[in-house]
Amino acid sequence: MNLTQLFDLSFQGRREEAALEFEGRVYNFGEVDSRRNRMAQALARRGVGKGDRLCVYLANSLELIDLYLACVKLGAMFVPLNILYREREIAHMLNDAEPKAVVAAGGMPGGPPRGVEVWSPDQLAAEAAEMPDARPETVVDGDDPAAIVYTSGTTGASKGAVLTHNNFAANALNIITCWRISERDRFLLALPLFHVHALGNGLHAWLIAGCRMRLLERFEHQKAAGEFLDFRPSLFFGVPAMYVRMLEWPVQVAREIGETARLMVSGSAPLPAQVLEEFRTKYGVTILERYGMTETFMNISNPYEGERRAGTVGLPLPGVSARIVDGELQVKGPNVFAGYWRREEATRAAFADGWFKTGDVAERSEDGYYTLKGRKSDLIISGGFNIYPREIEELLLEQPGVAEAAVVGVPDRVRGESPVAYIVASGAFDAGQLEAVCREKLASFKAPRAFIRVDSLPRTALGKVQKHLLPRVPGLGGEG
């Protein structure tokens, strides 16, 4: 069974029921189904077929959902691009994925990439509206790839995780069952759909369970309270930074939101135990923390019924096996990806006897709860986004006056962690100029919070930088 057949539980079984709210308009499941059929016809007419890649560089929108569902029907691979990425990052992904085209509103950073067509979502939508509402006849199996989602490697070069129909389905069915998601839920989704948290969890739980979803373009904490109070969701998926911001809302607002919230889930970065306790006190809701990755979707979750233990990510989900080898958490199950796109060596290196090596250091309690202790590598997770220091370091080393660079993460109350750069200068040192270059060339969340000049970087006898020995600077690593 493929995803299209699972989605038919709602598209065929609940056609007249309200499905999606976006920018003040409500669409039923039949209308969403019709939109995906027409978009699939439009893409097919432009030559998109089974096995092709379609890159999408869009903020949350109806067109993004249409494009994903159309790719699923056609057997094409949906390749979402983070809209915060800039030309340097996007160029690598396009060269690697070799897409049929890129769908982008307002063009691409740095102009159209060489040899790749850029399609306007507005023009595609207009073209789709004129197409017949008929399903394209494409045979798609569960093991066929549905998406390629890029996740940075420890070398700084992004790798494309190939995610199959079965991967998406196994993950969605797990969380629907374990978190009791049903057609009775009212689901508020403010996470970006270019990320697997929203795409793999949110979109699929909504479509298969058949609940009513309100989609926001993004989470704006000044406006989000109004969305909660107006929509009164029973279900919300967020990242720790969102919950930290929500603690700033008035007590009365918090209580009113908490009265209708059946389940609030946190992921994509560690949730501080203090935030969980403060949120429980203020909202009357115990956040459910879980653990997943781009390559595996959800692996481990605190229970819906039972103890949601602060500081832990809970217990392995059904069908997911977990073990700890030399401190590292390893997993296997139907949720684990098919491999990295066109990187056989990287794929082989990511597995040990069929177990995926997560790179996370973990501990398991006597009663089975897992607690994450950090990364084997020096990955920084800021606001739910992965930052690999080497990518920033390589850019800094290209700049005049920079002899050496080391980037580390420091604690940040809102974002979890923020990057800080240590610089050994060979000449004039202009922190403002370095920050400007980083913001121009990289996504905004990757720009270091501070640039600290040091005489040398601490190294081992073999020359490896010992980042844990870098001097900590007062004022950094505190409240953020």
Coordinates of C-alpha atoms in Angstrom, one line a residue:
M1 CA 0.0 0.0 0.0
N2 CA 1.3 3.5 -0.9
L3 CA 0.6 6.9 0.7
T4 CA -2.1 7.8 -1.8
Q5 CA -4.1 4.8 -0.7
L6 CA -3.7 5.7 2.9
F7 CA -4.7 9.3 2.2
D8 CA -7.9 8.0 0.6
L9 CA -9.2 7.2 4.1
S10 CA -9.9 10.9 4.3
F11 CA -10.1 11.9 0.6
Q12 CA -12.7 9.2 -0.2
G13 CA -14.1 8.5 3.3
R14 CA -14.5 12.1 4.6
R15 CA -14.9 14.1 1.4
E16 CA -17.5 16.6 2.7
E17 CA -15.7 17.1 6.1
A18 CA -13.7 20.2 6.8
A19 CA -10.1 19.4 6.2
L20 CA -7.9 22.5 6.0
E21 CA -8.0 26.1 7.1
F22 CA -5.5 28.5 5.5
E23 CA -5.6 32.3 5.5
G24 CA -9.2 32.5 6.4
R25 CA -10.6 29.9 4.0
V26 CA -11.8 26.4 4.8
Y27 CA -11.4 23.5 2.3
N28 CA -13.0 20.1 2.7
F29 CA -11.2 16.9 1.9
G30 CA -12.8 16.6 -1.4
E31 CA -11.5 20.0 -2.4
V32 CA -8.0 19.1 -1.3
D33 CA -8.2 15.9 -3.3
S34 CA -9.3 17.8 -6.4
R35 CA -6.4 20.2 -6.0
R36 CA -3.8 17.4 -5.8
N37 CA -5.3 15.7 -8.8
R38 CA -5.2 18.8 -10.9
M39 CA -1.7 19.7 -9.8
A40 CA -0.5 16.2 -10.6
Q41 CA -2.0 16.6 -14.1
A42 CA -0.2 19.9 -14.5
L43 CA 3.1 18.5 -13.4
A44 CA 2.7 15.5 -15.7
R45 CA 2.1 17.8 -18.6
R46 CA 5.4 19.5 -17.8
G47 CA 7.1 16.2 -17.9
V48 CA 7.4 15.2 -14.2
G49 CA 7.1 11.5 -13.8
K50 CA 8.0 8.5 -11.6
G51 CA 11.5 8.8 -10.3
D52 CA 12.0 12.5 -11.1
R53 CA 13.0 15.0 -8.4
L54 CA 11.0 18.2 -7.9
C55 CA 12.7 20.7 -5.6
V56 CA 10.3 23.1 -3.8
Y57 CA 11.5 26.3 -2.2
L58 CA 8.3 27.7 -0.6
A59 CA 7.0 28.9 2.7
N60 CA 3.9 27.0 4.1
S61 CA 1.1 27.4 1.6
L62 CA -1.6 25.5 -0.2
E63 CA 0.6 25.2 -3.2
L64 CA 3.3 23.4 -1.2
I65 CA 0.8 20.8 0.0
D66 CA -0.6 20.5 -3.6
L67 CA 2.9 19.8 -4.9
Y68 CA 3.8 17.2 -2.3
L69 CA 0.5 15.3 -2.8
A70 CA 0.9 15.5 -6.6
C71 CA 4.5 14.1 -6.3
V72 CA 3.2 11.3 -4.2
K73 CA 0.6 10.4 -6.8
L74 CA 3.1 10.6 -9.7
G75 CA 5.8 8.6 -7.9
A76 CA 8.1 11.6 -8.2
M77 CA 10.5 12.5 -5.3
F78 CA 9.5 15.7 -3.4
V79 CA 12.6 17.6 -2.4
P80 CA 11.8 20.4 0.1
L81 CA 14.4 23.2 0.5
N82 CA 14.7 25.3 3.6
I83 CA 13.5 28.8 2.7
L84 CA 16.2 30.2 5.0
Y85 CA 18.9 28.7 2.9
R86 CA 21.0 31.0 0.6
E87 CA 22.6 30.5 -2.8
R88 CA 25.7 28.7 -1.4
E89 CA 23.6 26.0 0.3
I90 CA 20.9 25.7 -2.3
A91 CA 23.4 25.3 -5.2
H92 CA 24.9 22.2 -3.6
M93 CA 21.5 20.5 -3.1
L94 CA 20.4 21.3 -6.7
N95 CA 23.6 19.9 -8.1
D96 CA 23.2 16.8 -6.0
A97 CA 19.5 16.1 -6.6
E98 CA 19.5 17.0 -10.3
P99 CA 15.8 18.0 -10.2
K100 CA 13.4 18.3 -13.1
A101 CA 12.7 21.8 -11.9
V102 CA 12.5 24.0 -8.8
V103 CA 9.3 25.6 -7.7
A104 CA 10.0 28.9 -6.1
A105 CA 8.0 32.1 -5.4
G106 CA 9.9 35.2 -6.4
G107 CA 12.9 33.4 -7.9
M108 CA 15.9 31.9 -6.2
P109 CA 18.6 33.5 -4.2
G110 CA 21.4 34.4 -6.6
G111 CA 19.2 33.9 -9.6
P112 CA 18.1 30.8 -11.4
P113 CA 20.6 27.9 -11.1
R114 CA 22.4 27.0 -14.3
G115 CA 20.5 24.3 -16.3
V116 CA 17.6 24.0 -13.9
E117 CA 14.2 25.5 -14.7
V118 CA 12.4 27.6 -12.0
W119 CA 8.7 27.3 -12.0
S120 CA 6.3 29.9 -10.4
P121 CA 3.9 28.4 -7.9
D122 CA 1.2 30.9 -9.1
Q123 CA 1.6 29.9 -12.7
L124 CA 1.5 26.2 -11.7
A125 CA -1.7 26.8 -9.7
A126 CA -3.4 28.6 -12.5
E127 CA -2.4 25.9 -14.9
A128 CA -3.6 23.2 -12.5
A129 CA -7.0 24.9 -12.1
E130 CA -7.6 24.3 -15.9
M131 CA -6.7 20.7 -15.7
P132 CA -9.2 17.8 -15.4
D133 CA -9.9 16.4 -11.9
A134 CA -8.7 12.9 -12.8
R135 CA -6.1 10.7 -11.0
P136 CA -3.0 10.0 -13.0
E137 CA -2.4 6.3 -13.5
T138 CA 0.9 5.6 -11.9
V139 CA 1.8 2.3 -10.1
V140 CA 3.7 3.2 -6.9
D141 CA 4.9 0.6 -4.3
G142 CA 5.5 1.1 -0.6
D143 CA 9.3 0.8 -1.1
D144 CA 9.4 3.5 -3.8
P145 CA 10.9 6.8 -2.6
A146 CA 8.5 9.7 -1.8
A147 CA 10.9 12.4 -0.8
I148 CA 14.5 13.4 -0.5
V149 CA 15.1 15.6 2.6
Y150 CA 18.6 17.1 3.0
T151 CA 20.3 16.9 6.3
S152 CA 23.9 18.2 6.9
G153 CA 26.6 15.6 7.5
T154 CA 29.4 15.9 9.9
T155 CA 31.7 17.1 7.1
G156 CA 29.4 20.0 6.5
A157 CA 28.2 18.7 3.1
S158 CA 24.5 18.2 3.0
K159 CA 23.3 14.6 2.2
G160 CA 19.9 13.7 0.9
A161 CA 18.0 11.2 3.0
V162 CA 15.8 9.1 0.7
L163 CA 12.4 8.5 2.5
T164 CA 10.0 5.9 1.1
H165 CA 6.3 5.6 1.1
N166 CA 6.6 2.9 3.7
N167 CA 8.9 5.1 5.9
F168 CA 6.3 7.9 5.9
A169 CA 3.4 5.4 6.5
A170 CA 5.0 3.5 9.3
N171 CA 5.9 6.7 11.1
A172 CA 2.4 8.2 10.7
L173 CA 0.6 5.1 11.8
N174 CA 2.8 4.9 14.8
I175 CA 2.1 8.4 16.1
I176 CA -1.6 8.3 15.2
T177 CA -2.0 5.2 17.3
C178 CA 0.4 6.1 20.2
W179 CA -0.8 9.7 20.5
R180 CA -4.5 8.9 19.8
I181 CA -4.8 11.3 16.9
S182 CA -8.3 11.0 15.3
E183 CA -10.8 12.8 13.1
R184 CA -12.1 14.6 16.3
D185 CA -8.9 16.5 16.7
R186 CA -8.4 20.2 15.8
F187 CA -4.7 20.5 14.7
L188 CA -2.8 23.7 14.6
L189 CA 0.4 23.4 12.5
A190 CA 2.8 26.3 12.5
L191 CA 6.0 24.3 11.8
P192 CA 7.7 24.7 8.4
L193 CA 6.7 22.0 5.9
F194 CA 10.2 21.8 4.5
H195 CA 11.2 20.0 7.7
V196 CA 10.3 16.4 8.5
H197 CA 8.7 17.4 11.8
A198 CA 5.9 19.1 9.9
L199 CA 6.0 17.1 6.7
G200 CA 6.5 13.6 8.1
N201 CA 4.5 14.0 11.3
G202 CA 2.1 16.8 10.8
L203 CA 0.9 16.5 7.2
H204 CA 0.6 12.7 7.3
A205 CA -1.1 12.5 10.7
W206 CA -3.7 15.0 9.5
L207 CA -4.4 13.3 6.2
I208 CA -4.6 9.7 7.5
A209 CA -6.5 10.5 10.7
G210 CA -8.8 12.9 8.9
C211 CA -8.8 15.7 11.5
R212 CA -9.3 19.4 10.8
M213 CA -6.0 21.4 10.5
R214 CA -5.3 25.1 10.5
L215 CA -2.0 25.8 8.7
L216 CA 0.0 28.9 9.5
E217 CA 2.7 30.3 7.3
R218 CA 5.0 30.5 10.3
F219 CA 4.9 30.7 14.1
E220 CA 4.9 34.4 15.2
H221 CA 4.7 34.4 18.9
Q222 CA 3.1 37.9 19.0
K223 CA 0.2 36.6 16.9
A224 CA 0.2 32.9 17.7
A225 CA -1.8 33.4 20.9
G226 CA -4.7 34.8 18.9
E227 CA -4.5 31.8 16.6
F228 CA -4.8 29.4 19.5
L229 CA -7.7 31.3 21.1
D230 CA -9.6 31.5 17.8
F231 CA -9.0 28.0 16.5
R232 CA -8.9 26.3 20.0
P233 CA -6.7 23.3 18.9
S234 CA -6.7 20.0 20.7
L235 CA -3.4 19.1 19.0
F236 CA -0.2 21.1 18.5
F237 CA 3.3 20.1 17.4
G238 CA 6.2 22.5 18.3
V239 CA 9.9 22.9 19.0
P240 CA 11.3 24.0 22.4
A241 CA 11.8 27.6 21.2
M242 CA 8.0 27.9 20.6
Y243 CA 7.2 26.7 24.1
V244 CA 9.7 29.1 25.6
R245 CA 7.9 31.9 23.8
M246 CA 4.5 30.7 24.9
L247 CA 5.6 31.0 28.5
E248 CA 5.6 34.8 27.9
W249 CA 1.9 34.8 27.3
P250 CA -0.5 36.0 30.1
V251 CA -1.7 33.4 32.6
Q252 CA -5.4 33.7 31.6
V253 CA -4.5 33.1 27.9
A254 CA -2.4 30.1 28.9
R255 CA -5.2 28.6 30.9
E256 CA -7.8 29.1 28.1
I257 CA -5.4 27.5 25.6
G258 CA -4.7 24.6 28.0
E259 CA -8.4 23.9 28.5
T260 CA -8.8 22.7 24.9
A261 CA -5.3 21.3 24.3
R262 CA -5.4 17.5 24.4
L263 CA -1.8 17.0 23.3
M264 CA 1.2 19.3 22.8
V265 CA 4.3 17.6 21.4
S266 CA 7.9 18.8 21.4
G267 CA 10.7 17.7 19.2
S268 CA 13.6 18.6 16.8
A269 CA 15.7 19.8 19.8
P270 CA 16.0 18.8 23.5
L271 CA 13.3 20.3 25.7
P272 CA 14.8 21.6 28.9
A273 CA 13.1 20.0 32.0
Q274 CA 12.6 23.4 33.5
V275 CA 10.5 24.5 30.5
L276 CA 8.3 21.4 30.7
E277 CA 7.7 22.0 34.4
E278 CA 7.0 25.8 33.9
F279 CA 4.6 25.0 31.0
R280 CA 2.8 22.4 33.0
T281 CA 2.3 24.9 35.8
K282 CA 1.1 27.7 33.6
Y283 CA -0.9 25.8 30.9
G284 CA -2.0 22.7 32.8
V285 CA -0.6 20.7 30.0
T286 CA 2.3 18.2 30.2
I287 CA 4.3 18.5 26.9
L288 CA 5.0 15.1 25.3
E289 CA 8.7 15.0 24.2
R290 CA 9.8 12.6 21.6
Y291 CA 12.9 11.9 19.6
G292 CA 13.4 11.5 15.8
M293 CA 15.7 12.4 13.0
T294 CA 15.5 13.3 9.3
E295 CA 16.7 9.8 8.4
T296 CA 14.4 7.9 10.8
F297 CA 11.3 10.0 11.5
M298 CA 10.1 9.1 15.1
N299 CA 12.2 6.6 17.1
I300 CA 11.3 7.1 20.7
S301 CA 8.4 8.9 22.5
N302 CA 7.2 9.6 26.0
P303 CA 3.9 7.7 26.4
Y304 CA 0.5 9.3 25.9
E305 CA -0.9 7.3 28.8
G306 CA 1.8 7.0 31.5
E307 CA 4.6 9.1 32.8
R308 CA 5.9 11.9 30.5
R309 CA 9.3 12.1 32.2
A310 CA 11.0 15.4 32.1
G311 CA 14.5 15.3 30.5
T312 CA 13.9 12.0 28.7
V313 CA 12.6 11.2 25.3
G314 CA 10.7 8.1 26.5
L315 CA 10.4 4.6 25.1
P316 CA 10.9 3.1 21.6
L317 CA 7.8 3.3 19.4
P318 CA 6.2 0.1 18.1
G319 CA 8.4 -1.7 15.6
V320 CA 11.4 0.4 16.4
S321 CA 14.3 -1.3 18.1
A322 CA 16.9 0.6 20.0
R323 CA 20.3 -0.2 21.5
I324 CA 23.3 1.6 22.9
V325 CA 26.7 0.7 21.6
D326 CA 29.7 2.4 23.1
G327 CA 27.4 5.1 24.4
E328 CA 25.8 5.8 21.0
L329 CA 22.1 5.2 20.3
Q330 CA 21.4 3.0 17.4
V331 CA 18.0 2.2 15.9
K332 CA 16.3 0.0 13.3
G333 CA 12.8 -0.4 12.0
P334 CA 10.4 0.4 9.2
N335 CA 10.8 4.1 9.9
V336 CA 14.5 4.1 8.9
F337 CA 15.4 5.7 5.6
A338 CA 16.5 3.8 2.5
G339 CA 19.9 5.5 2.4
Y340 CA 21.6 8.7 1.3
W341 CA 20.9 9.9 -2.3
R342 CA 23.8 8.7 -4.6
R343 CA 26.1 8.3 -1.6
E344 CA 26.7 4.5 -1.2
E345 CA 29.8 5.0 1.0
A346 CA 28.0 7.4 3.4
T347 CA 25.1 5.0 3.6
R348 CA 27.3 2.1 4.5
A349 CA 29.1 4.1 7.1
A350 CA 25.8 5.1 8.7
F351 CA 24.8 1.5 9.5
A352 CA 26.3 -1.2 11.7
D353 CA 24.8 -4.7 11.1
G354 CA 21.6 -3.2 10.0
W355 CA 21.4 -0.7 12.8
F356 CA 21.4 3.0 12.0
K357 CA 24.0 4.9 14.0
T358 CA 22.3 8.1 15.2
G359 CA 25.4 9.8 16.4
D360 CA 23.5 10.7 19.7
V361 CA 24.9 9.7 23.0
A362 CA 22.2 8.2 25.2
E363 CA 21.5 6.4 28.5
R364 CA 18.7 4.0 29.2
S365 CA 17.0 3.8 32.6
E366 CA 16.2 0.5 34.3
D367 CA 12.5 0.9 33.3
G368 CA 13.4 1.6 29.6
Y369 CA 13.3 5.4 29.3
Y370 CA 16.0 6.9 27.1
T371 CA 17.8 10.2 27.9
L372 CA 19.9 11.9 25.3
K373 CA 23.3 13.2 26.5
G374 CA 24.5 15.1 23.4
R375 CA 26.1 14.4 20.0
K376 CA 29.1 12.2 19.3
S377 CA 29.9 14.9 16.8
D378 CA 29.7 18.6 17.6
L379 CA 26.3 19.2 16.0
I380 CA 24.5 22.4 17.1
I381 CA 20.7 22.3 17.2
S382 CA 19.3 25.8 17.2
G383 CA 15.5 26.4 17.3
G384 CA 15.0 22.9 15.8
F385 CA 17.4 23.4 12.9
N386 CA 20.7 21.4 12.6
I387 CA 23.9 23.4 12.3
Y388 CA 27.2 21.7 11.6
P389 CA 30.1 23.9 12.6
R390 CA 32.4 22.9 9.8
E391 CA 30.2 24.5 7.2
I392 CA 30.5 27.9 9.0
E393 CA 34.2 27.3 9.7
E394 CA 34.9 26.8 6.1
L395 CA 33.2 30.0 5.1
L396 CA 35.0 31.9 7.8
L397 CA 38.4 30.5 6.6
E398 CA 37.6 32.0 3.2
Q399 CA 37.6 35.5 4.6
P400 CA 40.6 37.8 4.7
G401 CA 42.4 38.0 8.0
V402 CA 41.1 34.7 9.3
A403 CA 43.8 32.1 9.9
E404 CA 41.8 29.6 11.9
A405 CA 38.2 29.2 13.0
A406 CA 36.3 27.0 15.4
V407 CA 32.5 27.1 15.9
V408 CA 30.8 25.7 19.0
G409 CA 27.3 25.8 20.4
V410 CA 26.5 27.7 23.6
P411 CA 23.2 27.3 25.6
D412 CA 20.4 29.6 24.6
R413 CA 17.2 29.7 26.5
V414 CA 15.0 30.4 23.5
R415 CA 16.7 28.5 20.7
G416 CA 18.3 25.7 22.8
E417 CA 21.8 26.5 21.4
S418 CA 23.4 29.2 19.3
P419 CA 26.7 29.1 17.4
V420 CA 29.7 31.1 18.6
A421 CA 32.9 31.5 16.5
Y422 CA 36.5 31.5 17.9
I423 CA 38.9 33.2 15.5
V424 CA 42.7 33.2 15.2
A425 CA 43.4 36.3 13.1
S426 CA 46.2 36.7 10.7
G427 CA 45.5 40.4 10.2
A428 CA 42.7 42.9 10.8
F429 CA 39.8 41.5 12.7
D430 CA 36.3 42.9 12.0
A431 CA 33.6 40.9 13.7
G432 CA 30.9 43.0 12.1
Q433 CA 32.1 42.2 8.6
L434 CA 32.3 38.4 9.4
E435 CA 28.8 38.5 10.7
A436 CA 27.6 40.3 7.6
V437 CA 29.3 37.6 5.4
C438 CA 27.7 34.8 7.3
R439 CA 24.2 36.3 7.1
E440 CA 24.7 36.9 3.4
K441 CA 26.0 33.4 2.5
L442 CA 24.2 31.2 5.1
A443 CA 20.8 30.8 6.6
S444 CA 20.2 33.4 9.4
F445 CA 20.1 30.8 12.1
K446 CA 23.7 29.7 11.3
A447 CA 25.2 33.1 11.8
P448 CA 27.4 33.0 14.9
R449 CA 26.1 34.9 17.9
A450 CA 29.6 36.2 18.7
F451 CA 33.1 36.3 17.2
I452 CA 35.8 35.8 19.8
R453 CA 39.4 36.4 19.0
V454 CA 41.9 34.0 20.5
D455 CA 45.7 33.6 20.1
S456 CA 45.5 29.9 19.2
L457 CA 43.1 27.0 19.2
P458 CA 43.7 24.2 21.7
R459 CA 44.7 21.0 19.8
T460 CA 45.6 17.4 20.5
A461 CA 49.1 16.1 19.6
L462 CA 47.6 15.0 16.3
G463 CA 46.3 18.5 15.5
K464 CA 42.6 18.0 16.3
V465 CA 40.9 21.0 17.8
Q466 CA 39.7 20.4 21.3
K467 CA 36.7 22.6 21.3
H468 CA 35.7 21.8 24.9
L469 CA 38.9 23.6 26.0
L470 CA 38.0 26.9 24.3
P471 CA 37.6 29.7 26.8
R472 CA 34.1 30.4 27.9
V473 CA 33.2 34.1 27.7
P474 CA 31.1 35.7 30.4
G475 CA 27.6 36.6 29.1
L476 CA 27.5 33.8 26.6
G477 CA 25.8 30.5 27.4
G478 CA 23.4 32.0 29.9
E479 CA 19.7 32.9 29.5
G480 CA 20.1 33.7 25.7

